mmCIF file with all atom_site columns, C-alpha atoms in Angstrom:
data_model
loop_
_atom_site.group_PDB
_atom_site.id
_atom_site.type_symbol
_atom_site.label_atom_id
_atom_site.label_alt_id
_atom_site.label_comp_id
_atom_site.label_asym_id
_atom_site.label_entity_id
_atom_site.label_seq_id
_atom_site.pdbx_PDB_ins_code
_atom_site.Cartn_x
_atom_site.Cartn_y
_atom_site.Cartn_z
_atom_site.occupancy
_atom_site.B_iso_or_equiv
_atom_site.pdbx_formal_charge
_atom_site.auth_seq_id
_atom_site.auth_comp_id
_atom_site.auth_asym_id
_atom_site.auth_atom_id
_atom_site.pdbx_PDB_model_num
ATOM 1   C CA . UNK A 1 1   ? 189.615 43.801 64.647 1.00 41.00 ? 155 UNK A CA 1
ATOM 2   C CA . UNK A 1 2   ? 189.416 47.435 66.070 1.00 45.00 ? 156 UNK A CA 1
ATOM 3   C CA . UNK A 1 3   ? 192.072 50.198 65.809 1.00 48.00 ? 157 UNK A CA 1
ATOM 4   C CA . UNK A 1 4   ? 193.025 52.766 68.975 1.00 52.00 ? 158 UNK A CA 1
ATOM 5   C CA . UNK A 1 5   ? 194.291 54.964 66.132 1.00 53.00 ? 159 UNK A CA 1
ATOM 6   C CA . UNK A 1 6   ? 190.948 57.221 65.855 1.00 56.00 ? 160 UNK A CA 1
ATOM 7   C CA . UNK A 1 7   ? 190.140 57.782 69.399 1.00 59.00 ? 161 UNK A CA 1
ATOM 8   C CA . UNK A 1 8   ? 188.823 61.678 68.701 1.00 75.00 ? 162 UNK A CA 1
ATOM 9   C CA . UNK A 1 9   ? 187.240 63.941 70.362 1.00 85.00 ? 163 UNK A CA 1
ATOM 10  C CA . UNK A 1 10  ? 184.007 65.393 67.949 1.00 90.00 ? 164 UNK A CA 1
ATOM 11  C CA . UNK A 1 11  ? 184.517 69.167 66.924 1.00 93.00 ? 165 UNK A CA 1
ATOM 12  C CA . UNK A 1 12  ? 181.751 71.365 66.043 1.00 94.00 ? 166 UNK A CA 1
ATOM 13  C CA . UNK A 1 13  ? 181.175 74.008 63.422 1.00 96.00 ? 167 UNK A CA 1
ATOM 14  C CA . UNK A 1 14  ? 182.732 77.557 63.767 1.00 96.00 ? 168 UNK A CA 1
ATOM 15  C CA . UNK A 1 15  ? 180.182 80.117 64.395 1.00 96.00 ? 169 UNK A CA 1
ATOM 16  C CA . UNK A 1 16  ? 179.571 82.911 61.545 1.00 95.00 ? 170 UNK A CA 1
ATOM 17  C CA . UNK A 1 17  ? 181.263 86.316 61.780 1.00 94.00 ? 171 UNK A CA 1
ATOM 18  C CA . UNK A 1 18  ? 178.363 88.740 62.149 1.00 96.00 ? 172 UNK A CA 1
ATOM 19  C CA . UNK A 1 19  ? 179.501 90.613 59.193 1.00 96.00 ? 173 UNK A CA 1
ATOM 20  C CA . UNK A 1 20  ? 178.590 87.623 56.865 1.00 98.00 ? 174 UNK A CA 1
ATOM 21  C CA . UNK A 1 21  ? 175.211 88.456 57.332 1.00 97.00 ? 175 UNK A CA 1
ATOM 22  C CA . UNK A 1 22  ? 175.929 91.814 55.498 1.00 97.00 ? 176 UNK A CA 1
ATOM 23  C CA . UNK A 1 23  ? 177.707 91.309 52.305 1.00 98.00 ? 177 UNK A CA 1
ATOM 24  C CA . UNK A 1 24  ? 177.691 92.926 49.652 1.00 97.00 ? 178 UNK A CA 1
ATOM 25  C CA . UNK A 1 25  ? 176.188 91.284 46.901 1.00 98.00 ? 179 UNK A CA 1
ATOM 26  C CA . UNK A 1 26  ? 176.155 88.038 48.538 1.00 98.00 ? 180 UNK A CA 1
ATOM 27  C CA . UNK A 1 27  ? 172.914 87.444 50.368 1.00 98.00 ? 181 UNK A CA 1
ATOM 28  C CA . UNK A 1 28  ? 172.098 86.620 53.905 1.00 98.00 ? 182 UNK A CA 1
ATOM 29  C CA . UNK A 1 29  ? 169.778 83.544 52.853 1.00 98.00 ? 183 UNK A CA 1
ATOM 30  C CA . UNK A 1 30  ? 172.556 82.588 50.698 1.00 98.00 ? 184 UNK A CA 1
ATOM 31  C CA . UNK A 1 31  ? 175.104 82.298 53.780 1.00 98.00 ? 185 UNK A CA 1
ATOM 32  C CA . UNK A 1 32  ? 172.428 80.855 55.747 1.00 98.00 ? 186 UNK A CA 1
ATOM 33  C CA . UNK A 1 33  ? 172.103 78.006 53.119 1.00 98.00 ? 187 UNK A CA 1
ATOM 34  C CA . UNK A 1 34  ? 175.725 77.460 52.650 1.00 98.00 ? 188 UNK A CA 1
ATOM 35  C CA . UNK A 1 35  ? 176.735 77.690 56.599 1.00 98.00 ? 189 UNK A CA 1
ATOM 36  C CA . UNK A 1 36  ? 174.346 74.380 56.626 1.00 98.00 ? 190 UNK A CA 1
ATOM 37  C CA . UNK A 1 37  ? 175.943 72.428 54.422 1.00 97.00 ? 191 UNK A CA 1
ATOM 38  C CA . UNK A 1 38  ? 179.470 73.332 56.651 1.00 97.00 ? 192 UNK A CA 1
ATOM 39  C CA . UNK A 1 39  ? 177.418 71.873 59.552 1.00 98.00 ? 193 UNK A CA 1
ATOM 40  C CA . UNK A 1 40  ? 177.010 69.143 57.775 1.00 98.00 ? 194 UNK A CA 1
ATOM 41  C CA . UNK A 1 41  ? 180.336 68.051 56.655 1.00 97.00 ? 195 UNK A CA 1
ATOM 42  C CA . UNK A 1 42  ? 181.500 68.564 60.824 1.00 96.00 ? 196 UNK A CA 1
ATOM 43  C CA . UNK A 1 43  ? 179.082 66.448 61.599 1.00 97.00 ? 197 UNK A CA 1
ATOM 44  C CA . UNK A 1 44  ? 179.663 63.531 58.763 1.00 97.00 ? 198 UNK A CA 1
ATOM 45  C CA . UNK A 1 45  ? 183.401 63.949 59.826 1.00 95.00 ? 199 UNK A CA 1
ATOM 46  C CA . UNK A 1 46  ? 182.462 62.977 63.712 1.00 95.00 ? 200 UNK A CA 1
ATOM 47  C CA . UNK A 1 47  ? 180.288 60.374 62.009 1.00 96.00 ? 201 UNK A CA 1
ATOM 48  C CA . UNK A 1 48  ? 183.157 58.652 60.484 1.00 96.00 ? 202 UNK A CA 1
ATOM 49  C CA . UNK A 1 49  ? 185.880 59.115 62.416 1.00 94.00 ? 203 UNK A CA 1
ATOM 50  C CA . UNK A 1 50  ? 183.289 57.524 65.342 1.00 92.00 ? 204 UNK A CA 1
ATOM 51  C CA . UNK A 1 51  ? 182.829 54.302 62.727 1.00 93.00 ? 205 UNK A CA 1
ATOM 52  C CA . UNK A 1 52  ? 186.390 54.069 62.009 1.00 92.00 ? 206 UNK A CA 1
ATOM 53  C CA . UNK A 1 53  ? 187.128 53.634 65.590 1.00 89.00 ? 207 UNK A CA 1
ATOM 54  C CA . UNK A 1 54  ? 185.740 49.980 64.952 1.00 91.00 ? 208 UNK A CA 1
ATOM 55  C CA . UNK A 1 55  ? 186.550 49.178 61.811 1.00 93.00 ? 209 UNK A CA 1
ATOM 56  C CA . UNK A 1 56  ? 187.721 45.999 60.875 1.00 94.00 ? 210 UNK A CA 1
ATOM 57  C CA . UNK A 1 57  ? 191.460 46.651 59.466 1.00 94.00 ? 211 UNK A CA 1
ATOM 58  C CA . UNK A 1 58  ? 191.775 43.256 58.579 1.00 95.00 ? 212 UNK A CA 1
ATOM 59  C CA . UNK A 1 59  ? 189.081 43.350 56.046 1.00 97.00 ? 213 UNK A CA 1
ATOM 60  C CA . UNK A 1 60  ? 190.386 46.661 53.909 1.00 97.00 ? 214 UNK A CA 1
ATOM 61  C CA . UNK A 1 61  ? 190.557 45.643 50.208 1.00 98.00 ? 215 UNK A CA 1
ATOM 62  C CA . UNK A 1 62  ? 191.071 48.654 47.686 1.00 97.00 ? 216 UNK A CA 1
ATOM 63  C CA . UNK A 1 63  ? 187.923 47.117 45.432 1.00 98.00 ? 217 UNK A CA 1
ATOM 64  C CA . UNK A 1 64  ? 186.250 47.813 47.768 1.00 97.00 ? 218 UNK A CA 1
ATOM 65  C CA . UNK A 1 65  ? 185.919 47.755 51.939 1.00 98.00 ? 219 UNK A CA 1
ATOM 66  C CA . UNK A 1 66  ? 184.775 49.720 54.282 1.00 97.00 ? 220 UNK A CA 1
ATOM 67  C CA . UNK A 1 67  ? 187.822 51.423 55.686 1.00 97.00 ? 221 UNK A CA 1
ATOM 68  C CA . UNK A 1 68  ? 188.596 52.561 52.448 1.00 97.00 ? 222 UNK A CA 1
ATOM 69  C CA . UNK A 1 69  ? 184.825 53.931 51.789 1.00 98.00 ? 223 UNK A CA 1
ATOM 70  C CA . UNK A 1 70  ? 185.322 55.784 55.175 1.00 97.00 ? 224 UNK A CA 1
ATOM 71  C CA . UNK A 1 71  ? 188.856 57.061 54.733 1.00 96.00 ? 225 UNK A CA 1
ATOM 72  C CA . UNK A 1 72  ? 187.912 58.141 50.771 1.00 97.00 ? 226 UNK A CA 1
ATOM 73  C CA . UNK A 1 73  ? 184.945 59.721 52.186 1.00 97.00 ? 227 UNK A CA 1
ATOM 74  C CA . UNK A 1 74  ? 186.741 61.032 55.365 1.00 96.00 ? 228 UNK A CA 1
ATOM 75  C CA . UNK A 1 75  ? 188.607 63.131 52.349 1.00 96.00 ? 229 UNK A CA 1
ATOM 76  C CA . UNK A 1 76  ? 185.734 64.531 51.418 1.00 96.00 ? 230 UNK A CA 1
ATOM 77  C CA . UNK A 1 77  ? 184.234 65.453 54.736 1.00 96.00 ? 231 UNK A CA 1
ATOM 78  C CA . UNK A 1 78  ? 187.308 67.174 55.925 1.00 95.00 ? 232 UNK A CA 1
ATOM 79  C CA . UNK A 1 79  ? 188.071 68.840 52.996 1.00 96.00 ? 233 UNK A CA 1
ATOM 80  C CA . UNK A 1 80  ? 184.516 70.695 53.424 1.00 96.00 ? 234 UNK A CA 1
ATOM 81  C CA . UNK A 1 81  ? 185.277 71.876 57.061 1.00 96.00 ? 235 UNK A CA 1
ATOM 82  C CA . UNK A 1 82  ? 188.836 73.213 55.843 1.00 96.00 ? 236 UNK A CA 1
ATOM 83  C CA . UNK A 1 83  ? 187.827 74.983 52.719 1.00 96.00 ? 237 UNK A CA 1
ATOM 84  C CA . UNK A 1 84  ? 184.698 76.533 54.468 1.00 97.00 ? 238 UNK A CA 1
ATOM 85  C CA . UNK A 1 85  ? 186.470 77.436 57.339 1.00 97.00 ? 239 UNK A CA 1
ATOM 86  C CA . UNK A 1 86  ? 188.672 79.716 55.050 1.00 97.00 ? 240 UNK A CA 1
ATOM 87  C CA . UNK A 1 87  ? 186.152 80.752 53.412 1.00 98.00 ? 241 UNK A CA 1
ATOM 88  C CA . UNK A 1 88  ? 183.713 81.756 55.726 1.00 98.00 ? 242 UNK A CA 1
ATOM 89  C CA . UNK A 1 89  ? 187.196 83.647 57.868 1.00 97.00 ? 243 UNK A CA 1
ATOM 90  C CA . UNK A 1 90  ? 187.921 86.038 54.917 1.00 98.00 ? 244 UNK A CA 1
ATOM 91  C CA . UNK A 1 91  ? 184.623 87.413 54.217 1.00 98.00 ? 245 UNK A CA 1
ATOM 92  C CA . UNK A 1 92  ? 182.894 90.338 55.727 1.00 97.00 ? 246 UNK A CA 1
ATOM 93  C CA . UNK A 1 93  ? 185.871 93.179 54.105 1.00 97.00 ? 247 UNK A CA 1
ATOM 94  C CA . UNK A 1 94  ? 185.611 95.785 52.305 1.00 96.00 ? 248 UNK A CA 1
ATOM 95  C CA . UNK A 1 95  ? 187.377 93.643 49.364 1.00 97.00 ? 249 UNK A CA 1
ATOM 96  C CA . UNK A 1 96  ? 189.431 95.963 46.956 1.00 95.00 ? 250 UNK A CA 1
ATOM 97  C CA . UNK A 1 97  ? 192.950 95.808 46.330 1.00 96.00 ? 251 UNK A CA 1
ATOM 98  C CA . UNK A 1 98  ? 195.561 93.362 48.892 1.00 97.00 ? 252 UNK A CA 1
ATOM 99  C CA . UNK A 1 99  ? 197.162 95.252 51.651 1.00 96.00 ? 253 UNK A CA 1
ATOM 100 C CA . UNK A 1 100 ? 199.986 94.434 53.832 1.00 96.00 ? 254 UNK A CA 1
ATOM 101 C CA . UNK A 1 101 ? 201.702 91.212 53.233 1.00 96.00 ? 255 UNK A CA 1
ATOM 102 C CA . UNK A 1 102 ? 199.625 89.507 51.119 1.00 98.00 ? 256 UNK A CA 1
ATOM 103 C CA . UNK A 1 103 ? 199.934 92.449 48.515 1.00 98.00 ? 257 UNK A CA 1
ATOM 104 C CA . UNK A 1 104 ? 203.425 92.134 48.290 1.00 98.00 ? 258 UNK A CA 1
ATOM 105 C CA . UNK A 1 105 ? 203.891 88.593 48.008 1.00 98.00 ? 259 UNK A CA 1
ATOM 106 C CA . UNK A 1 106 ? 201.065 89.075 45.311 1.00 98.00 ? 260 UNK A CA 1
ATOM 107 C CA . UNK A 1 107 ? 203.016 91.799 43.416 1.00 98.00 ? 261 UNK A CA 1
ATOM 108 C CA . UNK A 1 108 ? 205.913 89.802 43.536 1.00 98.00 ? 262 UNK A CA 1
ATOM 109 C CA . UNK A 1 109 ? 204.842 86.360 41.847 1.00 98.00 ? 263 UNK A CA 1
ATOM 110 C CA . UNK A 1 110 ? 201.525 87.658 39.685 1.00 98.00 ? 264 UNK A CA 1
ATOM 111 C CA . UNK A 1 111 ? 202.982 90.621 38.811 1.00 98.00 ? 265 UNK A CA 1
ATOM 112 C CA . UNK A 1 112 ? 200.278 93.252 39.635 1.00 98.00 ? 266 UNK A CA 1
ATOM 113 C CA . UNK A 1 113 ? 196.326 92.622 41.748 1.00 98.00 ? 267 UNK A CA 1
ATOM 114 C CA . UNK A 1 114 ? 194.923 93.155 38.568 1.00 98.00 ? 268 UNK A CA 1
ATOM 115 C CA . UNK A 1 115 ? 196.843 89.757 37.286 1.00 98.00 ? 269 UNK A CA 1
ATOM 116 C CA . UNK A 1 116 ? 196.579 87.693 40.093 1.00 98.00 ? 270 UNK A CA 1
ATOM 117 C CA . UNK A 1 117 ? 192.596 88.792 40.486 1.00 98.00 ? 271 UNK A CA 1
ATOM 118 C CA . UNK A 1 118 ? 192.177 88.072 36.697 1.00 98.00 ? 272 UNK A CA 1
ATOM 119 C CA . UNK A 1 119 ? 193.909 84.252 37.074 1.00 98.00 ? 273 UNK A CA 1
ATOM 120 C CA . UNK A 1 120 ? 192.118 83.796 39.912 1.00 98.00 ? 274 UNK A CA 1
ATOM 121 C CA . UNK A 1 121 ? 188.780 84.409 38.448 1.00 98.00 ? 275 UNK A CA 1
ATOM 122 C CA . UNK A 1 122 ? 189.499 82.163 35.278 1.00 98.00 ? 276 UNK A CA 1
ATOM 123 C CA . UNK A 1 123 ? 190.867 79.476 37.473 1.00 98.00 ? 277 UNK A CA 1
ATOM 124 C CA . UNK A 1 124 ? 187.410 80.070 39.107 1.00 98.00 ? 278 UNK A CA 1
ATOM 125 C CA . UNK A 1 125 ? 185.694 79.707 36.252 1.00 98.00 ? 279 UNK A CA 1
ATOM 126 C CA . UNK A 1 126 ? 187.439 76.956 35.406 1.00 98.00 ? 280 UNK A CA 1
ATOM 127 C CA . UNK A 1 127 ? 186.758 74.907 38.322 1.00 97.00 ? 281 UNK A CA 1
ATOM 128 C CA . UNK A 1 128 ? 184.075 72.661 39.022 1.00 97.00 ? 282 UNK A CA 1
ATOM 129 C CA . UNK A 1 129 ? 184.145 73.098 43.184 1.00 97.00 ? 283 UNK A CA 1
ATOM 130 C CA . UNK A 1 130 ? 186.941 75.290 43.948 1.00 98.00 ? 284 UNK A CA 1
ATOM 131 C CA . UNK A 1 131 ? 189.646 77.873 43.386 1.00 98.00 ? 285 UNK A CA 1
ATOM 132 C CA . UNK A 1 132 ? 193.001 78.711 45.621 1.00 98.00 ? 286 UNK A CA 1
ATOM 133 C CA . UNK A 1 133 ? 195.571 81.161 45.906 1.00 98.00 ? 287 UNK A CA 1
ATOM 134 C CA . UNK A 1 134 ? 197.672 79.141 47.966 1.00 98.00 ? 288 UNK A CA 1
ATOM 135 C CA . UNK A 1 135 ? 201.435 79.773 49.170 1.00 98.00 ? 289 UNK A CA 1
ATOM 136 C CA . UNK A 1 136 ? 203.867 76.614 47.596 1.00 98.00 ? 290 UNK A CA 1
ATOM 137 C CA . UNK A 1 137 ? 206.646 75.985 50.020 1.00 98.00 ? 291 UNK A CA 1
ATOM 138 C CA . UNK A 1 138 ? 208.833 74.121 48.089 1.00 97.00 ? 292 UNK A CA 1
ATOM 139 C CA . UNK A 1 139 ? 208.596 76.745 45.372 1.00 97.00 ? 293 UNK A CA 1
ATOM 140 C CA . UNK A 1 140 ? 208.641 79.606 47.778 1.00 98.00 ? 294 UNK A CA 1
ATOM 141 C CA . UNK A 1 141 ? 205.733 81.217 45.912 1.00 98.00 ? 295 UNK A CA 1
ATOM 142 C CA . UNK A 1 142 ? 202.254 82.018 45.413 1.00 98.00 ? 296 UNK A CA 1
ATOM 143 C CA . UNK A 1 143 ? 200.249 80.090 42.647 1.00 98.00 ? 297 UNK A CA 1
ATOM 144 C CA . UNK A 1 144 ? 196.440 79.903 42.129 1.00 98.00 ? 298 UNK A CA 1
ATOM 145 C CA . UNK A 1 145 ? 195.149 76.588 41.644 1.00 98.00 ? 299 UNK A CA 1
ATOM 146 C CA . UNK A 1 146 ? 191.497 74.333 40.744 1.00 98.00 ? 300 UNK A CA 1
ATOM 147 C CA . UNK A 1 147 ? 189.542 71.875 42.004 1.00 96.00 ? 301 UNK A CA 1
ATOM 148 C CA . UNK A 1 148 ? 186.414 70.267 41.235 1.00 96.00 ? 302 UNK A CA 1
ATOM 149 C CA . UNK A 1 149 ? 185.704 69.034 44.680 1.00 94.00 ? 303 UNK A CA 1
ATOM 150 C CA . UNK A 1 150 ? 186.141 69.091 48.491 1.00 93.00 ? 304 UNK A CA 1
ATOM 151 C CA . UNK A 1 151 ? 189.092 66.614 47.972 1.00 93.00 ? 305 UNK A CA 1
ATOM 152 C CA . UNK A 1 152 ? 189.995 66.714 44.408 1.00 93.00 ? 306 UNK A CA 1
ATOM 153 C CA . UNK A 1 153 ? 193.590 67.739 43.197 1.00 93.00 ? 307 UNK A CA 1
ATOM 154 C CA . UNK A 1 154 ? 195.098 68.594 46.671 1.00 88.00 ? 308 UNK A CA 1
ATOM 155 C CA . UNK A 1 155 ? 198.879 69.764 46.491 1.00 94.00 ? 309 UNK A CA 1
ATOM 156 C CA . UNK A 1 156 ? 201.121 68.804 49.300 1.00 95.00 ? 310 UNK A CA 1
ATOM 157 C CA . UNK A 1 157 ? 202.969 71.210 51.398 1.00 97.00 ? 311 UNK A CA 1
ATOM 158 C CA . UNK A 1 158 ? 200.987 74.227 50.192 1.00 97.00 ? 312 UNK A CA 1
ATOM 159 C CA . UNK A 1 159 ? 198.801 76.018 52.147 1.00 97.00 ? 313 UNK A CA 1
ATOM 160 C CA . UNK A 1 160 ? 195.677 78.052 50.887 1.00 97.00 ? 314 UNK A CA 1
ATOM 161 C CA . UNK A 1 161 ? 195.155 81.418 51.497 1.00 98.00 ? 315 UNK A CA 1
ATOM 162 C CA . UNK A 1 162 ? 192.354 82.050 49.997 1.00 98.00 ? 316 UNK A CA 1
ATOM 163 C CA . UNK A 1 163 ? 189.179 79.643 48.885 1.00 98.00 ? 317 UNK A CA 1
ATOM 164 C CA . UNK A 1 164 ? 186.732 80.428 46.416 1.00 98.00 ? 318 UNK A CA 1
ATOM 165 C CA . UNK A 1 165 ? 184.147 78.262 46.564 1.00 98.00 ? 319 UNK A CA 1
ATOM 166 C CA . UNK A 1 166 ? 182.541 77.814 43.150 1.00 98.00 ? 320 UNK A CA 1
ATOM 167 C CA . UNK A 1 167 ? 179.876 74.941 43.703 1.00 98.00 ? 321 UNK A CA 1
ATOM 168 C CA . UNK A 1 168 ? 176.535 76.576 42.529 1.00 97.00 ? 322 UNK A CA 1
ATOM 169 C CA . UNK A 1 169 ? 175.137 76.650 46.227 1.00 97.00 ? 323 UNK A CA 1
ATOM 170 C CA . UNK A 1 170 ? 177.580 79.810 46.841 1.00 98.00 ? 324 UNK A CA 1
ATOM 171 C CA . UNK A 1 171 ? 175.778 81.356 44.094 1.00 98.00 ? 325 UNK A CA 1
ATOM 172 C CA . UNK A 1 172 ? 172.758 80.384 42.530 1.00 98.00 ? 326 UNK A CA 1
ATOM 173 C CA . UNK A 1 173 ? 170.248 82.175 44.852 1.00 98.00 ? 327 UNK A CA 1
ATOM 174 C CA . UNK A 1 174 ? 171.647 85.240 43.650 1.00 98.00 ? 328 UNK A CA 1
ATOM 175 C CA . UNK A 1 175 ? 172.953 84.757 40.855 1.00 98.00 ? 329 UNK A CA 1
ATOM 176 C CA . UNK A 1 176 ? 171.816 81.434 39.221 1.00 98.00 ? 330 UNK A CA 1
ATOM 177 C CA . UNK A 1 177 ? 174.177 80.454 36.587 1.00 98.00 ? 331 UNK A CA 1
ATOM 178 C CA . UNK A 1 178 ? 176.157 83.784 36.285 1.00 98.00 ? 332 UNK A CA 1
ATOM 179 C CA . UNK A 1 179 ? 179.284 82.578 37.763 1.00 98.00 ? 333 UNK A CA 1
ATOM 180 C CA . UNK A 1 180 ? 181.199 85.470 36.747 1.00 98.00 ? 334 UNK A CA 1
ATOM 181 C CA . UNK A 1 181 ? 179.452 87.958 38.661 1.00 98.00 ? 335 UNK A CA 1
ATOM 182 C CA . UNK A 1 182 ? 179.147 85.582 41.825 1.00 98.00 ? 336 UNK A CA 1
ATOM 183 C CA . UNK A 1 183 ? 183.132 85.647 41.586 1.00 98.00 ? 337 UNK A CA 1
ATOM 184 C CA . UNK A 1 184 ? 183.605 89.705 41.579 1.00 98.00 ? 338 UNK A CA 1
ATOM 185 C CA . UNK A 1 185 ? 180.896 89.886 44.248 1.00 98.00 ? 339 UNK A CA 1
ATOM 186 C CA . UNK A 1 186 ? 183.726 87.403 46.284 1.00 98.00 ? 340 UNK A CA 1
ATOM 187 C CA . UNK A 1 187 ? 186.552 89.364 45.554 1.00 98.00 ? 341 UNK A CA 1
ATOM 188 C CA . UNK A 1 188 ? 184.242 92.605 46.560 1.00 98.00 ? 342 UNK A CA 1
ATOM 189 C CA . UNK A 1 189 ? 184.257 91.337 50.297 1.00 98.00 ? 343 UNK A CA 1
ATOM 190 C CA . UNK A 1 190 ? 187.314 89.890 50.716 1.00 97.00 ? 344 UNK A CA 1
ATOM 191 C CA . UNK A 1 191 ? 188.617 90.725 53.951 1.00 98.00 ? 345 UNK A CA 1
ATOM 192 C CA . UNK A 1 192 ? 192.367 91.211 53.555 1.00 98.00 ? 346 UNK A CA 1
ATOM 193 C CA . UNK A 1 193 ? 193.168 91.832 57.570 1.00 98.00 ? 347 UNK A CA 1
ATOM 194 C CA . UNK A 1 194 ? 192.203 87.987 57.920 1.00 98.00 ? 348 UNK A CA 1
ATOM 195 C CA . UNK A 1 195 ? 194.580 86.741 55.104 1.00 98.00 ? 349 UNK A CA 1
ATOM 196 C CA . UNK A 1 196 ? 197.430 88.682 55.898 1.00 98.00 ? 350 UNK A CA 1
ATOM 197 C CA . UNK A 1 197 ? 197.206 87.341 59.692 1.00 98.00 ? 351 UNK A CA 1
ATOM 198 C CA . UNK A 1 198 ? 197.353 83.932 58.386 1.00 98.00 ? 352 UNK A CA 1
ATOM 199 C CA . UNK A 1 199 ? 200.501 85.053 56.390 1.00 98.00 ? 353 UNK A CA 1
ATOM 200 C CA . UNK A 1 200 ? 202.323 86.506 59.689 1.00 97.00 ? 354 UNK A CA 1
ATOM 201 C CA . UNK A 1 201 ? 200.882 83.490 61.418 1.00 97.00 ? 355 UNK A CA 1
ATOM 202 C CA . UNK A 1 202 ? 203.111 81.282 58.948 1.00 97.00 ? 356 UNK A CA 1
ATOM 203 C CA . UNK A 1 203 ? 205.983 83.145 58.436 1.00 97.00 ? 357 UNK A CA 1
ATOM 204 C CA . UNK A 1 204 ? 205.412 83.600 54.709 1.00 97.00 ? 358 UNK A CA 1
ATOM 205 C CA . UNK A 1 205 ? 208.476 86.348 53.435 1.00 90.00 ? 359 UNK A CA 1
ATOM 206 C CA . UNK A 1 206 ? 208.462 88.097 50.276 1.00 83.00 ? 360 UNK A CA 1
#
């Protein structure tokens, strides 16, 4: 038994801002590495969304079947082309301090940059995969938040703002295992004119 439901059109991977080549403290074969392994989640998510086009529906089972190995790994795919996407966007700044909105709505539920960068760095360190300052609309407020993987601990109806990717293939070229360092080379290139066009994009008030 087929389904209509997935007829999709395949995407394909953003290209890299020329800036990303440049970091500071990040490297170029570093980016180079990681933009691959973006590729590779866009094209595992036109990979599956192709096979669940004929997918047997009748046959799902939650033991195990092979909608729900596509659709569970469908998670995972399109999780990595989501996070990397913001990731990738706001890089290539001159980092420092939050301007504009972003620094206000920061000021307003962290308390100071200092707090929110120090949370977000822990959180960060905390993680196995991922880190998020993302903006909670049913709380009306910013909140940093973990995750160990491209589709682990997702909350609904918040949207991230920023995405620190943790997994050791961000880092270890550089840095090996000095997380820490990785992180404040992150926060040094943050590029705060993306973020706060993504918070005038949504309408996010302080």
């Amino acid at each position: 038994m087929a389904t209509l439901a997935f007829n999709h059109e395949e995407i394909t991977a953003r290209e890299l801002k020329p800036a990303l080549l440049e970091l500071d403290g990040i490297s170029r074969e570093t980016i180079e590495a990681h933009y691959k392994l973006y590729e590779g989640y866009v094209n595992k998510r036109n990979e599956i969304m192709g096979k669940l086009a004929e997918v047997d529906l009748a046959a799902a089972n939650q033991v195990y079947s092979e909608v729900r190995a596509l659709k569970v790994d469908l998670s995972f795919a399109l999780g990595g082309i989501k996070n990397h996407e913001i990731y990738f966007e706001h890089l290539g700044g001159s980092g420092g301090d939050p301007d504009g909105l972003m620094a206000g709505l920061i000021t307003r539920d962290f308390g100071s940059a200092g707090d929110w960068r120090a949370d977000l760095k822990a959180t960060g360190m905390a993680g196995r995969g991922w880190a998020w300052t993302a903006y909670d609309w049913d709380e009306g407020r910013l909140f940093n938040y973990v995750g160990d993987a491209q589709n682990t601990f997702p909350i609904w109806n918040a949207t991230p703002l920023v995405a620190l990717d943790v997994y050791e293939h961000a880092y270890f070229i550089d840095y090996q295992t000095d997380r820490a360092s990785y992180i404040d080379a992150f926060f040094d290139n943050r590029d705060w004119d993306a973020v706060n066009d993504w918070v005038n994009r949504y309408q996010i008030t302080t």
